[in-house]
C-alpha cells in the first residue's frame, strides 16, 4: 500500500512537471494564430545598444530570420532568441550562423516570492544618468562584454520595453553591478506577456556578497509588479556559478535555443575548445588574444607555466605572460632582489623608504621600530605578496614575521611603513600605460557569519572574478590582521563591521584593483618611468606607496618584471605590449601618431 502511495505521488509529481514543461515549452501553430489575433508584431527586432535582440517566434520564414542576423553591424552582437527549430534556421546560412552553447532558463513570476533579506552595503536603483551609463560600460568591459554608447542608455531611458538597474555602494556611490530587462509585450506584443533578463554583470572588484542575486531579484520583482507571467534568460552551459544561482531562485530550463552570427566577438564559441589555449591563465591569455586579433601567429609552449611563442613575419619572440625576450636577464635579476632594486632606483633619484636587513640584532630592530612606529617585513626575493607582513609594531611580531618571510627567501628586509595607498603603475617602452590603486581585502560583518566564513565567502567571489587568481590565504598573517582589528577567526562581527583581513594589497592574496590612470599626478609618472629606466626594463609594474593619486608624495616599494596586464582593463595594456614586440603590427594611424610625438620631443 505504501508503495502504491509512493508511486501515486511520483506519478502526480511527474505529471505536474510535464504540465509545467508544456506550459513553458515552444508554442505551436495554434498558439501562433492566437498570437496574431492578440497583436503580435511580425519579424520583431529590438536594438539593445550592444546588438539587436531578434525574437525568433515572430518570424514565420526562417530565411527572413537568417537574413536579419546576417545584417549584423560591426562590433555588434546580435542574438536570435526563442528559436524553436535551430537546425532549420542554420541550414539557410551554415557558414555564417551558429548554435549558441547556452541554456534558456525561465522563472515563473506567478509563484516567485521576494526575499525577506535586503542588500547590505549597497542598494538597487534604476540607471539615472550618463555617468551611470559610463560606469555600466566600465563593468561591461571588465567582463569582456560588448559596450554600449552612453548616449544609447540615455536616449532609451523612457523606453518602456527596456529597463536598466544598477547596484550602488551606499558608502562610496560606486556602481557595483548592472542588469537589463526586456518587457516582451512592449517589445513585440508578446501574447504570453513574458519578460527576459540580459547583461547581468558585477564589477570584479566588488566585495559585497549577493550583488548578482539582488539584481536578478529586483528585475523579477519589477516585472512581477507589471503583471508579467515569467522572466527568461540565456546562460552559457558551463557557467556553473550562475546556473547554481538561477536554480536557487527557482528558474527551470526550457526548450528554446539561441542563434548568433559568427564574428570575432563570438569566435571562441564556434571554433571549438583549444586545450592549450584554455590552459593559459588570464595574464597570458590577454596577450595571446591581442596577438591573434592582429594576425600574429601564436604557439602555446607550456600552458601551465604561461609560456607562448609569437611570430610575425621574420620576428619570433618567446614570452612568459608579460615577460619576454626583450627583458634582459640582468634587468630580471635586478627586479628579483628587492635590495638591489632599491639601490638602483635610489641612485636614479627615486624616493625609497629606509631599510635594514632582517638579520640585524634585536637592539637595531627595536630602534628601527621606535623610529618608524610601524614597519614592513618582506623577503628579498619573491612575488605576489608571499611572505610580506605589514604594520609590524613590536619586536615579537617582527621576529615572527621574519621567520615567515624566511620561508620564501633566505634574505629578509625590514622597511619603514609608509601610511597610504598601494599604487601599481604599468610602464611599457618607458611610457605609462595604466595606473591602479590596489586595496587590501576587507570583509563586512552580517551579524550571522564568523570572520572565517566571511573570508571564505570573499575568497570564492574573488576567485570567480579573477579566473582563480585571487583569494585570501587562511594563514598566520591573516589571523594577525584579524586580531589587530579586535576579532578572532571564529568571532561573529556585528552587521556592517568592516575588517581588513590582510594588510598587503596584492591581487593574489585577495586584494582588489581600481583604475586611476586618468587621475595620476605627473610626479608619480616621472618616478615610475625613472625607475624603469634605471633598471633598463622595457615592461614593468612599478609599485609605489602614495597618499593620493592626485598628490606627488610617494615612496618606491618594488619593480615587477612580469606584471599582470589583465588586471588593468580597460586600459590598453596588452595592445601596448604587442606594439612593443611587433611595431609593424600597429595600425598605421597609431604608428603615424607615435612618429609625430617623437619628432615633437626632438624639436622641444
XYZ file of C-alpha atoms in Angstrom:
604
model
C 0.000 0.000 0.000
C 2.822 2.368 0.937
C 4.499 1.527 -2.358
C 1.279 2.320 -4.252
C 1.002 5.687 -2.461
C 4.630 6.453 -3.237
C 4.102 5.546 -6.883
C 0.961 7.675 -6.964
C 2.852 10.670 -5.563
C 5.645 10.132 -8.084
C 3.115 9.975 -10.896
C 1.373 13.143 -9.780
C 4.762 14.886 -9.386
C 5.853 13.762 -12.853
C 2.544 14.907 -14.302
C 2.991 18.320 -12.708
C 6.485 18.652 -14.191
C 5.189 17.644 -17.631
C 2.405 20.209 -17.407
C 4.952 22.848 -16.419
C 7.191 21.944 -19.349
C 4.197 22.087 -21.698
C 3.294 25.483 -20.312
C 6.869 26.715 -20.712
C 7.687 24.927 -23.957
C 7.738 26.210 -27.576
C 4.369 27.222 -28.983
C 2.806 25.546 -31.990
C 0.838 26.884 -34.958
C -2.401 27.181 -32.986
C -0.679 29.394 -30.451
C 0.783 31.471 -33.280
C -2.671 32.021 -34.749
C -3.915 33.201 -31.353
C -0.865 35.455 -31.099
C -1.679 37.117 -34.422
C -5.117 37.886 -33.104
C -3.584 39.379 -29.958
C -1.380 41.838 -31.889
C 1.995 40.064 -32.043
C 4.451 42.110 -34.101
C 5.825 40.189 -37.058
C 9.619 39.928 -37.573
C 10.239 41.835 -34.331
C 13.710 43.197 -33.534
C 14.802 45.284 -30.531
C 18.022 47.338 -30.505
C 19.741 46.899 -27.124
C 22.830 49.016 -27.812
C 25.308 46.116 -27.774
C 23.386 44.473 -30.598
C 19.852 43.517 -31.567
C 17.510 41.017 -29.978
C 15.785 39.153 -32.785
C 12.650 37.449 -31.482
C 12.559 34.104 -33.280
C 8.913 33.307 -32.515
C 7.793 36.363 -34.523
C 9.302 35.025 -37.779
C 7.324 32.599 -39.938
C 10.043 32.242 -42.587
C 13.440 31.041 -41.288
C 15.073 32.630 -44.350
C 13.960 36.054 -43.181
C 15.275 35.316 -39.691
C 18.644 34.235 -41.133
C 18.826 37.362 -43.288
C 18.117 39.545 -40.249
C 21.085 38.022 -38.413
C 23.287 38.464 -41.476
C 22.617 42.222 -41.282
C 24.544 42.478 -38.003
C 26.650 45.661 -37.821
C 30.368 45.897 -36.964
C 31.327 45.452 -33.297
C 27.818 44.275 -32.523
C 26.479 41.055 -31.060
C 23.014 40.250 -32.416
C 21.083 37.408 -30.778
C 18.171 35.404 -32.171
C 16.212 34.250 -29.123
C 13.236 31.884 -28.762
C 14.329 29.838 -31.781
C 12.251 26.647 -31.889
C 13.866 24.862 -34.862
C 17.548 25.866 -34.841
C 18.537 23.157 -37.325
C 16.230 24.654 -39.942
C 17.494 28.191 -39.353
C 21.145 27.099 -39.552
C 20.526 25.323 -42.855
C 19.895 28.705 -44.516
C 23.306 30.172 -43.579
C 25.528 27.369 -42.210
C 28.765 29.284 -42.886
C 27.603 32.455 -41.142
C 25.429 31.361 -38.203
C 25.982 29.012 -35.271
C 24.019 27.485 -32.409
C 24.990 29.282 -29.213
C 26.074 26.788 -26.492
C 23.703 28.304 -23.952
C 20.706 27.160 -21.935
C 17.447 29.067 -21.595
C 16.005 29.335 -18.097
C 12.583 30.602 -17.022
C 11.294 31.958 -13.720
C 7.539 31.600 -13.143
C 6.593 35.002 -11.731
C 3.197 33.763 -10.547
C 4.920 31.606 -7.919
C 8.047 33.706 -7.308
C 8.382 35.079 -3.786
C 10.683 38.020 -2.959
C 13.418 37.501 -0.387
C 12.953 38.969 3.079
C 16.685 39.771 3.212
C 17.624 43.200 1.915
C 21.002 44.086 0.364
C 23.634 45.237 2.861
C 26.135 47.927 1.965
C 24.536 48.675 -1.403
C 21.128 49.246 -2.967
C 19.476 48.621 -6.327
C 18.074 51.501 -8.366
C 17.327 52.470 -11.942
C 20.055 53.806 -14.212
C 19.659 57.566 -13.816
C 22.498 59.462 -15.514
C 25.099 59.377 -18.251
C 27.710 58.824 -15.537
C 25.811 55.663 -14.578
C 25.990 54.622 -18.236
C 29.753 55.193 -18.286
C 30.155 53.052 -15.168
C 27.993 50.295 -16.674
C 30.282 50.268 -19.714
C 33.292 50.019 -17.423
C 31.806 46.892 -15.869
C 30.902 45.504 -19.312
C 34.488 45.975 -20.461
C 35.926 44.377 -17.330
C 33.761 41.326 -18.069
C 34.670 41.129 -21.759
C 31.191 42.222 -22.866
C 30.278 44.461 -25.801
C 29.978 48.062 -24.663
C 27.044 50.384 -25.332
C 27.366 54.014 -26.345
C 26.389 56.058 -23.256
C 24.035 58.134 -25.400
C 22.042 54.974 -26.163
C 21.304 54.398 -22.484
C 20.268 57.996 -22.040
C 18.123 58.178 -25.182
C 16.321 54.979 -24.123
C 15.720 55.965 -20.505
C 11.982 56.317 -21.269
C 11.809 53.221 -23.499
C 9.135 51.091 -21.842
C 10.485 47.913 -23.463
C 13.943 48.268 -21.845
C 14.718 48.549 -18.130
C 18.149 49.174 -16.626
C 19.011 48.617 -12.973
C 22.329 49.266 -11.234
C 23.718 48.366 -7.810
C 25.236 51.340 -5.970
C 27.576 51.230 -2.976
C 25.942 53.023 -0.040
C 29.242 54.471 1.175
C 31.219 55.366 -1.945
C 28.457 55.751 -4.526
C 30.355 53.433 -6.885
C 28.351 51.360 -9.365
C 28.915 47.701 -8.480
C 26.699 45.846 -10.952
C 24.031 46.115 -13.611
C 21.225 44.197 -15.291
C 18.965 44.849 -18.282
C 15.351 43.748 -18.619
C 13.130 43.414 -21.709
C 9.330 43.587 -21.409
C 8.031 41.129 -24.010
C 4.608 42.685 -24.608
C 6.032 46.185 -25.021
C 8.875 44.957 -27.238
C 6.892 42.796 -29.664
C 3.332 42.403 -28.387
C 4.100 39.100 -26.656
C 0.715 37.397 -26.105
C 2.271 35.288 -23.319
C 3.181 38.521 -21.504
C 6.712 37.376 -20.743
C 9.929 39.232 -19.972
C 13.640 38.487 -20.158
C 16.892 39.287 -18.355
C 20.081 40.331 -20.158
C 23.586 41.606 -19.411
C 23.810 40.694 -15.737
C 27.296 41.861 -14.722
C 29.020 42.585 -11.410
C 32.225 44.589 -11.007
C 35.003 42.008 -10.465
C 36.451 44.281 -7.761
C 33.191 44.399 -5.763
C 33.466 42.850 -2.298
C 29.837 42.910 -1.149
C 28.129 39.500 -1.260
C 24.979 38.732 -3.250
C 25.044 41.622 -5.747
C 24.135 39.393 -8.709
C 21.283 37.753 -6.814
C 19.935 41.135 -5.695
C 19.923 42.434 -9.277
C 18.099 39.336 -10.547
C 15.528 39.560 -7.757
C 14.957 43.283 -8.298
C 14.291 42.755 -12.001
C 11.988 39.794 -11.287
C 10.012 41.882 -8.790
C 9.852 44.743 -11.305
C 8.292 42.527 -13.979
C 6.103 40.713 -11.460
C 4.608 44.052 -10.371
C 3.790 44.783 -14.026
C 1.868 41.567 -14.445
C 4.415 39.624 -16.491
C 3.928 35.855 -16.426
C 7.599 34.836 -16.459
C 11.179 36.048 -16.847
C 13.589 34.235 -19.181
C 17.350 34.372 -19.523
C 20.141 32.769 -21.536
C 23.264 31.457 -19.778
C 26.353 29.639 -21.055
C 26.128 25.903 -20.404
C 29.403 25.869 -18.459
C 28.698 28.887 -16.233
C 28.168 26.699 -13.180
C 28.175 29.564 -10.694
C 25.386 31.450 -12.495
C 23.346 28.288 -13.085
C 23.563 27.450 -9.378
C 22.162 30.907 -8.591
C 19.287 30.510 -11.060
C 18.447 27.064 -9.683
C 18.402 28.538 -6.181
C 15.967 31.268 -7.266
C 13.562 28.792 -8.852
C 14.385 29.064 -12.557
C 13.750 25.968 -14.697
C 15.282 25.058 -18.048
C 13.065 25.422 -21.114
C 13.482 24.198 -24.683
C 14.339 27.405 -26.519
C 17.535 27.988 -28.451
C 19.774 30.922 -29.302
C 21.422 31.547 -32.672
C 24.215 34.048 -33.329
C 26.252 35.226 -36.288
C 29.885 34.149 -36.495
C 32.132 37.119 -35.702
C 35.354 37.831 -33.812
C 33.420 38.526 -30.602
C 31.839 35.070 -30.666
C 34.830 33.243 -32.173
C 35.645 31.036 -29.192
C 32.047 29.763 -29.141
C 32.050 28.304 -32.666
C 35.705 27.363 -33.268
C 35.725 24.758 -30.517
C 37.962 24.470 -27.449
C 41.735 24.535 -27.736
C 43.240 22.583 -24.851
C 46.499 24.558 -24.868
C 44.748 27.930 -25.045
C 42.216 27.011 -22.364
C 45.114 26.078 -20.081
C 46.563 29.594 -20.153
C 45.965 31.864 -17.178
C 44.296 35.294 -17.712
C 47.671 37.091 -17.843
C 48.905 35.021 -20.781
C 45.526 34.785 -22.486
C 45.009 38.546 -22.780
C 48.284 38.834 -24.728
C 47.587 35.816 -26.941
C 44.128 37.205 -27.744
C 45.562 40.561 -28.823
C 48.257 38.869 -30.920
C 45.701 36.682 -32.698
C 43.492 39.696 -33.326
C 46.380 41.242 -35.281
C 47.101 38.082 -37.246
C 50.266 37.246 -35.298
C 50.914 33.515 -35.127
C 50.724 32.157 -31.571
C 52.095 28.876 -30.281
C 51.434 27.797 -26.710
C 54.690 26.263 -25.474
C 53.670 25.417 -21.911
C 50.174 26.449 -20.839
C 50.636 25.676 -17.147
C 53.697 27.922 -16.960
C 52.209 30.664 -19.143
C 54.826 30.260 -21.908
C 53.950 31.051 -25.532
C 55.772 31.999 -28.735
C 54.685 34.838 -31.035
C 55.756 35.032 -34.694
C 55.103 37.842 -37.167
C 56.992 37.920 -40.447
C 60.599 37.039 -39.668
C 60.393 38.021 -35.994
C 59.781 35.452 -33.230
C 59.570 36.277 -29.520
C 59.163 33.882 -26.606
C 57.063 35.132 -23.694
C 56.017 34.080 -20.248
C 52.944 36.229 -19.724
C 54.300 39.824 -19.960
C 57.946 38.733 -19.554
C 59.542 38.455 -22.998
C 62.887 38.067 -24.740
C 63.088 41.873 -24.749
C 63.657 41.923 -20.973
C 67.311 41.155 -20.284
C 68.488 38.633 -17.717
C 70.266 41.473 -15.909
C 67.065 43.538 -15.604
C 65.196 40.483 -14.380
C 67.865 39.730 -11.766
C 67.674 43.329 -10.500
C 63.899 43.037 -10.033
C 64.332 39.640 -8.391
C 66.321 41.122 -5.489
C 64.395 43.915 -3.757
C 67.508 45.226 -2.008
C 69.348 45.621 -5.329
C 66.266 47.196 -6.926
C 66.088 49.743 -4.116
C 69.747 50.744 -4.548
C 69.422 51.094 -8.327
C 66.339 53.315 -8.281
C 67.610 55.377 -5.324
C 70.695 56.227 -7.381
C 68.333 57.496 -10.106
C 66.676 59.921 -7.684
C 63.587 57.865 -6.853
C 62.373 58.235 -3.245
C 62.775 54.993 -1.262
C 61.898 54.049 2.348
C 64.571 53.499 4.990
C 65.567 49.830 5.155
C 67.627 47.435 7.302
C 68.484 43.749 6.963
C 66.338 41.117 8.641
C 69.388 39.544 10.323
C 70.059 42.720 12.337
C 70.360 42.315 16.112
C 67.395 42.858 18.439
C 68.650 46.260 19.549
C 68.850 47.526 15.951
C 65.396 46.189 15.113
C 63.911 47.688 18.290
C 65.487 51.055 17.497
C 64.131 50.833 13.928
C 60.642 50.099 15.287
C 60.807 53.012 17.728
C 61.894 55.373 14.976
C 59.150 54.446 12.499
C 56.323 53.140 14.689
C 55.326 50.510 12.145
C 57.461 48.542 9.711
C 57.103 46.149 6.795
C 58.849 42.767 6.816
C 59.345 41.085 3.447
C 61.552 38.509 1.728
C 64.255 39.985 -0.508
C 63.081 37.660 -3.271
C 59.553 36.647 -4.169
C 56.344 37.908 -5.725
C 52.553 38.005 -5.373
C 52.756 39.239 -1.775
C 54.075 35.971 -0.387
C 55.779 36.268 2.990
C 55.089 40.005 3.404
C 53.843 41.362 6.742
C 52.680 44.980 7.018
C 52.104 47.088 10.117
C 54.528 45.301 12.457
C 54.697 47.242 15.751
C 56.817 45.238 18.236
C 59.903 43.027 18.368
C 57.978 39.783 18.922
C 55.798 40.458 15.867
C 58.906 41.340 13.881
C 60.621 38.055 14.781
C 57.527 36.058 13.810
C 57.265 37.953 10.519
C 60.976 37.453 9.783
C 60.593 33.698 10.313
C 57.598 33.660 7.940
C 59.492 35.680 5.314
C 62.484 33.300 5.512
C 60.238 30.520 4.219
C 60.303 32.366 0.883
C 63.813 33.838 0.842
C 66.944 33.465 2.958
C 67.458 37.231 2.970
C 64.771 39.324 4.679
C 64.285 43.101 4.586
C 62.730 45.465 7.137
C 61.358 48.737 5.790
C 59.757 51.848 7.242
C 55.976 51.594 6.793
C 54.571 54.440 4.706
C 50.916 55.100 5.591
C 48.897 55.424 2.422
C 47.658 53.564 -0.629
C 49.358 50.939 -2.779
C 49.721 52.131 -6.390
C 50.733 49.900 -9.310
C 51.917 51.658 -12.482
C 52.386 49.712 -15.715
C 55.268 51.126 -17.742
C 55.781 49.771 -21.271
C 58.506 51.141 -23.549
C 59.146 53.765 -20.837
C 55.627 55.172 -21.132
C 52.866 54.957 -18.557
C 50.067 52.724 -19.833
C 47.965 52.125 -16.717
C 47.798 53.035 -13.051
C 45.657 51.381 -10.411
C 45.161 51.573 -6.678
C 45.464 48.189 -5.012
C 43.383 47.814 -1.883
C 43.688 45.081 0.750
C 40.837 42.591 1.213
C 38.037 43.701 3.530
C 35.102 41.675 4.860
C 31.856 43.185 6.142
C 30.021 41.576 9.036
C 26.440 40.398 8.514
C 25.681 39.558 12.149
C 25.491 35.828 11.366
C 28.779 34.634 9.844
C 32.131 34.214 11.592
C 35.227 36.015 10.332
C 36.493 32.690 8.969
C 33.254 32.194 6.997
C 33.275 35.782 5.726
C 36.826 35.313 4.441
C 35.850 32.081 2.685
C 32.883 33.832 1.041
C 35.136 36.694 -0.089
C 37.726 34.261 -1.466
C 35.079 32.456 -3.520
C 33.912 35.739 -5.053
C 37.450 36.968 -5.743
C 38.450 33.620 -7.264
C 35.410 33.612 -9.553
C 36.102 37.200 -10.619
C 39.796 36.612 -11.433
C 39.834 33.173 -13.007
C 41.088 31.580 -9.804
C 43.968 34.042 -9.329
C 42.802 35.811 -6.157
C 41.924 34.512 -2.700
C 42.715 35.367 0.917
C 45.152 32.866 2.498
C 43.929 31.475 5.814
C 47.349 31.700 7.437
C 49.096 33.247 10.423
C 49.366 36.669 8.750
C 45.610 36.811 8.149
C 44.982 35.769 11.766
C 47.352 38.532 12.941
C 45.487 41.169 10.922
C 42.140 39.947 12.268
C 43.468 40.047 15.857
C 44.777 43.548 15.244
C 41.216 44.546 14.322
C 39.981 43.161 17.652
C 38.461 39.869 16.499
C 39.207 36.155 16.409
C 38.650 33.966 13.360
C 35.597 32.330 14.976
C 34.042 35.592 16.205
C 30.838 36.872 14.563
C 31.285 40.583 13.769
C 28.216 42.818 14.072
C 26.354 43.760 10.917
C 28.184 46.451 8.952
C 31.529 45.985 10.764
C 34.369 46.207 8.216
C 37.555 44.226 8.930
C 40.758 44.480 6.898
C 41.881 40.850 6.878
C 45.189 41.395 5.089
C 47.441 44.452 5.113
C 49.041 43.726 1.742
C 47.039 44.743 -1.318
C 48.281 42.095 -3.767
C 45.625 40.634 -6.039
C 46.827 37.098 -5.314
C 46.139 37.497 -1.592
C 42.610 38.812 -2.099
C 43.280 42.477 -2.895
C 41.212 44.494 -5.347
C 42.374 46.791 -8.152
C 40.834 50.170 -9.041
C 41.884 52.071 -12.165
C 43.146 55.643 -11.590
C 45.062 56.179 -14.845
C 43.239 59.426 -15.628
C 43.829 60.861 -12.132
C 47.538 60.248 -11.721
C 49.892 63.089 -10.721
C 52.756 63.757 -13.199
C 55.351 63.336 -10.420
C 54.238 59.738 -9.893
C 54.519 59.049 -13.625
C 58.018 60.545 -13.677
C 59.075 58.375 -10.724
C 57.777 55.197 -12.375
C 59.484 55.945 -15.690
C 62.723 56.887 -13.902
C 62.672 53.578 -12.017
C 62.089 51.628 -15.243
C 64.961 53.436 -16.967
C 67.280 52.853 -14.001
C 66.651 49.112 -14.259
C 66.603 49.290 -18.086
C 63.481 47.161 -18.247
C 61.016 47.715 -21.145
C 57.953 46.204 -19.412
C 57.450 46.522 -15.679
C 54.990 47.091 -12.888
C 56.250 49.782 -10.517
C 54.770 49.731 -7.008
C 54.613 52.958 -5.011
C 53.019 53.868 -1.706
C 51.156 57.167 -2.038
C 48.857 59.497 -0.130
C 46.604 60.067 -3.138
C 46.886 59.544 -6.920
C 46.429 63.305 -7.299
C 49.356 64.202 -4.991
C 53.119 63.999 -5.715
C 54.110 62.295 -2.418
C 55.323 58.692 -2.715
C 57.900 56.107 -1.747
C 59.120 53.339 -4.041
C 58.320 49.760 -2.985
C 59.431 47.427 -5.770
C 59.515 46.688 -9.502
C 57.868 43.615 -11.003
C 59.386 42.163 -14.173
C 56.204 40.217 -15.070
C 53.211 42.442 -14.252
C 49.713 41.071 -14.761
C 48.340 43.048 -17.704
C 44.855 41.547 -17.360
C 44.411 43.332 -14.031
C 44.332 46.756 -15.671
C 41.453 46.569 -18.112
C 40.019 48.753 -19.607
C 43.464 50.308 -20.164
C 45.156 49.011 -23.362
C 47.986 47.133 -21.652
C 48.005 44.117 -23.988
C 47.786 46.388 -27.041
C 50.827 48.424 -25.955
C 52.732 45.225 -25.105
C 52.191 43.845 -28.617
C 53.069 47.276 -30.057
C 56.442 46.976 -28.300
C 57.077 43.426 -29.503
C 55.841 43.936 -33.078
C 55.822 47.648 -34.007
C 54.791 46.925 -37.597
C 51.584 45.270 -36.399
C 50.360 48.628 -35.077
C 47.596 50.305 -37.095
C 49.049 52.909 -39.454
C 47.329 55.798 -37.657
C 48.921 54.776 -34.342
C 52.389 54.460 -35.895
C 51.999 57.884 -37.519
C 50.965 59.456 -34.209
C 53.933 57.853 -32.419
C 56.329 59.168 -35.090
C 54.894 62.665 -34.758
C 55.279 62.536 -30.960
C 58.949 61.563 -31.275
C 59.574 64.421 -33.729
C 57.869 66.888 -31.391
C 60.012 65.768 -28.442
C 63.200 66.153 -30.506
C 62.181 69.666 -31.597
C 61.448 70.633 -27.984
